[in-house]
Coordinates of C-alpha atoms in Angstrom, one line a residue:
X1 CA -24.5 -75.8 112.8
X2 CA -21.8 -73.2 112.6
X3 CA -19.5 -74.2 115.2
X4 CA -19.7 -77.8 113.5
X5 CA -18.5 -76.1 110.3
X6 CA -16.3 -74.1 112.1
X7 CA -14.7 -77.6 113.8
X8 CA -14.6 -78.9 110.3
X9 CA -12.7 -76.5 108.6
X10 CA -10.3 -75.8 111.3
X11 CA -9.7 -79.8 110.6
X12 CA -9.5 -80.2 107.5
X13 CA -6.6 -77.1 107.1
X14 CA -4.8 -78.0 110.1
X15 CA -5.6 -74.8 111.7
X16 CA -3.7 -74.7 115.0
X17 CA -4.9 -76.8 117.9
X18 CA -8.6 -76.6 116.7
X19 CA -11.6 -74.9 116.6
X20 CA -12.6 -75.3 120.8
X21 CA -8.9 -74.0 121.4
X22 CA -10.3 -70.8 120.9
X23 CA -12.7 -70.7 124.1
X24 CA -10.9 -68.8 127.1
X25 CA -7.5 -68.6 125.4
X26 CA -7.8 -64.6 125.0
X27 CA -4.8 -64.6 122.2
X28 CA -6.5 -67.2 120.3
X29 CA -9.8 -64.9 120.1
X30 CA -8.3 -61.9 119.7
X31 CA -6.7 -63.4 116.4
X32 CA -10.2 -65.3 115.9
X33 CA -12.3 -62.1 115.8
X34 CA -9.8 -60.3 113.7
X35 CA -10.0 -62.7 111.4
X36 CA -13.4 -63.2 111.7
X37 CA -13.7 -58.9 111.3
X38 CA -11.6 -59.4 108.1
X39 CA -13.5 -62.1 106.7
X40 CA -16.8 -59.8 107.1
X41 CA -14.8 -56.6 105.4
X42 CA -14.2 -58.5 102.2
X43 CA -17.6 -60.0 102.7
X44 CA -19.2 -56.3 102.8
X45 CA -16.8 -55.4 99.8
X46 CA -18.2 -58.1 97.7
X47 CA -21.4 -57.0 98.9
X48 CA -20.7 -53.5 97.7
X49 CA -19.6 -54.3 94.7
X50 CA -22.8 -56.2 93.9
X51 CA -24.4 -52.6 93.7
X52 CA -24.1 -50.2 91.3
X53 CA -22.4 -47.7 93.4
X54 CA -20.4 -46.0 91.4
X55 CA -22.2 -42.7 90.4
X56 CA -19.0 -41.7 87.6
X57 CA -20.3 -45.1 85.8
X58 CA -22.4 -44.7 83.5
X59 CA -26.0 -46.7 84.8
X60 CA -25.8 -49.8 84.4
X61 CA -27.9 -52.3 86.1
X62 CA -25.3 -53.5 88.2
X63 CA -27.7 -54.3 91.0
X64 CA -27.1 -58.2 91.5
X65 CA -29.9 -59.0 94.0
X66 CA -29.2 -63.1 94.3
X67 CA -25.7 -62.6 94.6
X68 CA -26.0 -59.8 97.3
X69 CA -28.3 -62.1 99.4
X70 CA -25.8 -64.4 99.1
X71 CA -23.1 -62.2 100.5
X72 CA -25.6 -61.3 103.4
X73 CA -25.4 -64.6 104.2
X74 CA -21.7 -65.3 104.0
X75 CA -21.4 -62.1 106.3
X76 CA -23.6 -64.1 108.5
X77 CA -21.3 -66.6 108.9
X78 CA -18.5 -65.1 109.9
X79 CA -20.3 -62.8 112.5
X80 CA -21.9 -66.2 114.3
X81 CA -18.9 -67.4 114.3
X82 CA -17.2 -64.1 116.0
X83 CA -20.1 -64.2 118.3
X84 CA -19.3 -68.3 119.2
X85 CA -15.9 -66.7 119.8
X86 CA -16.8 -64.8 122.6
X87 CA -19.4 -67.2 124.0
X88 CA -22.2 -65.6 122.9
X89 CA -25.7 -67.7 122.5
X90 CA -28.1 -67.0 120.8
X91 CA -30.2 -65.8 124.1
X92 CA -27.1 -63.8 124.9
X93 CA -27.5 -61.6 121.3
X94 CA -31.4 -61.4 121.1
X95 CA -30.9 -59.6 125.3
X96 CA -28.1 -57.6 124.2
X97 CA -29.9 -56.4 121.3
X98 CA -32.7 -55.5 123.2
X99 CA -31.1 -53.8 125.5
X100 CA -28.6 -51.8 123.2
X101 CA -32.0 -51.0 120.7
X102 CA -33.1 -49.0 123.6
X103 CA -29.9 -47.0 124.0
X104 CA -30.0 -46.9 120.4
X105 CA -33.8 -45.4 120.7
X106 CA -33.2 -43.0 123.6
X107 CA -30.0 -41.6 121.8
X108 CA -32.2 -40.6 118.9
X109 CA -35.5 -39.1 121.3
X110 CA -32.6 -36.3 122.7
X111 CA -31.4 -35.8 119.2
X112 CA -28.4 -37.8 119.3
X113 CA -26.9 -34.7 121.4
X114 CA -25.2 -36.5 123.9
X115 CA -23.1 -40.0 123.2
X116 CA -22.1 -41.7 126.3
X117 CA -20.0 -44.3 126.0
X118 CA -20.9 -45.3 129.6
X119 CA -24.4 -46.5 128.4
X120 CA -23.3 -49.1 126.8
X121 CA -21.9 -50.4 129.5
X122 CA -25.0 -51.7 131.4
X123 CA -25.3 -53.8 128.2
X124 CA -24.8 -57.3 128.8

């Protein structure tokens, strides 16, 4: 469903040589992902700013709940489609997830004492 959006809007704005351009052309992801990353910051902004975060305001219920799930979603978006940029499935992000919520779990039973970078690398 995403990467059928993703065809259609790169279509209908004339973006570049299309959407499937983007698989194994490494300058066309890098500028896909930072894109994507971009899209995903101003996502979390909104997403911020549908909170009442700022503690020198006086409170206000600024707390718009349907309008944050919405920005969830959009955030959504954009990180499927970074994660179709680097030919990631579904499968691929459910193992990978597995595998880096154990690092994740083992850094926190030793106290989070030690970070090494080089467990991350047997994620994959």
């Amino acid at each position: 469903m995403q990467r059928e959006l993703n065809r259609y809007t790169f279509e209908q704005n004339a973006l570049g040589e299309g959407y499937d351009a983007i698989a194994g052309n490494r300058d066309l992801q890098n500028t896909w992902l930072r894109n994507y990353a971009l899209a995903m910051s101003q996502e979390l902004s909104e997403l911020v700013d549908s909170t009442n975060w700022k503690w020198w305001r006086t409170k206000v219920d600024l707390f718009d709940e349907q309008n944050i799930k919405v920005e969830l979603v959009d955030i959504l978006h954009f990180w499927v489609s970074a994660c179709q940029v680097m030919g990631l499935s579904a499968e691929d992000v459910h193992r990978m997830y597995m595998q880096k919520n154990a690092v994740n779990r083992k850094r926190q039973d030793s106290g989070y004492l030690k970070k090494d970078e080089a467990d991350n690398r047997g994620i994959g």
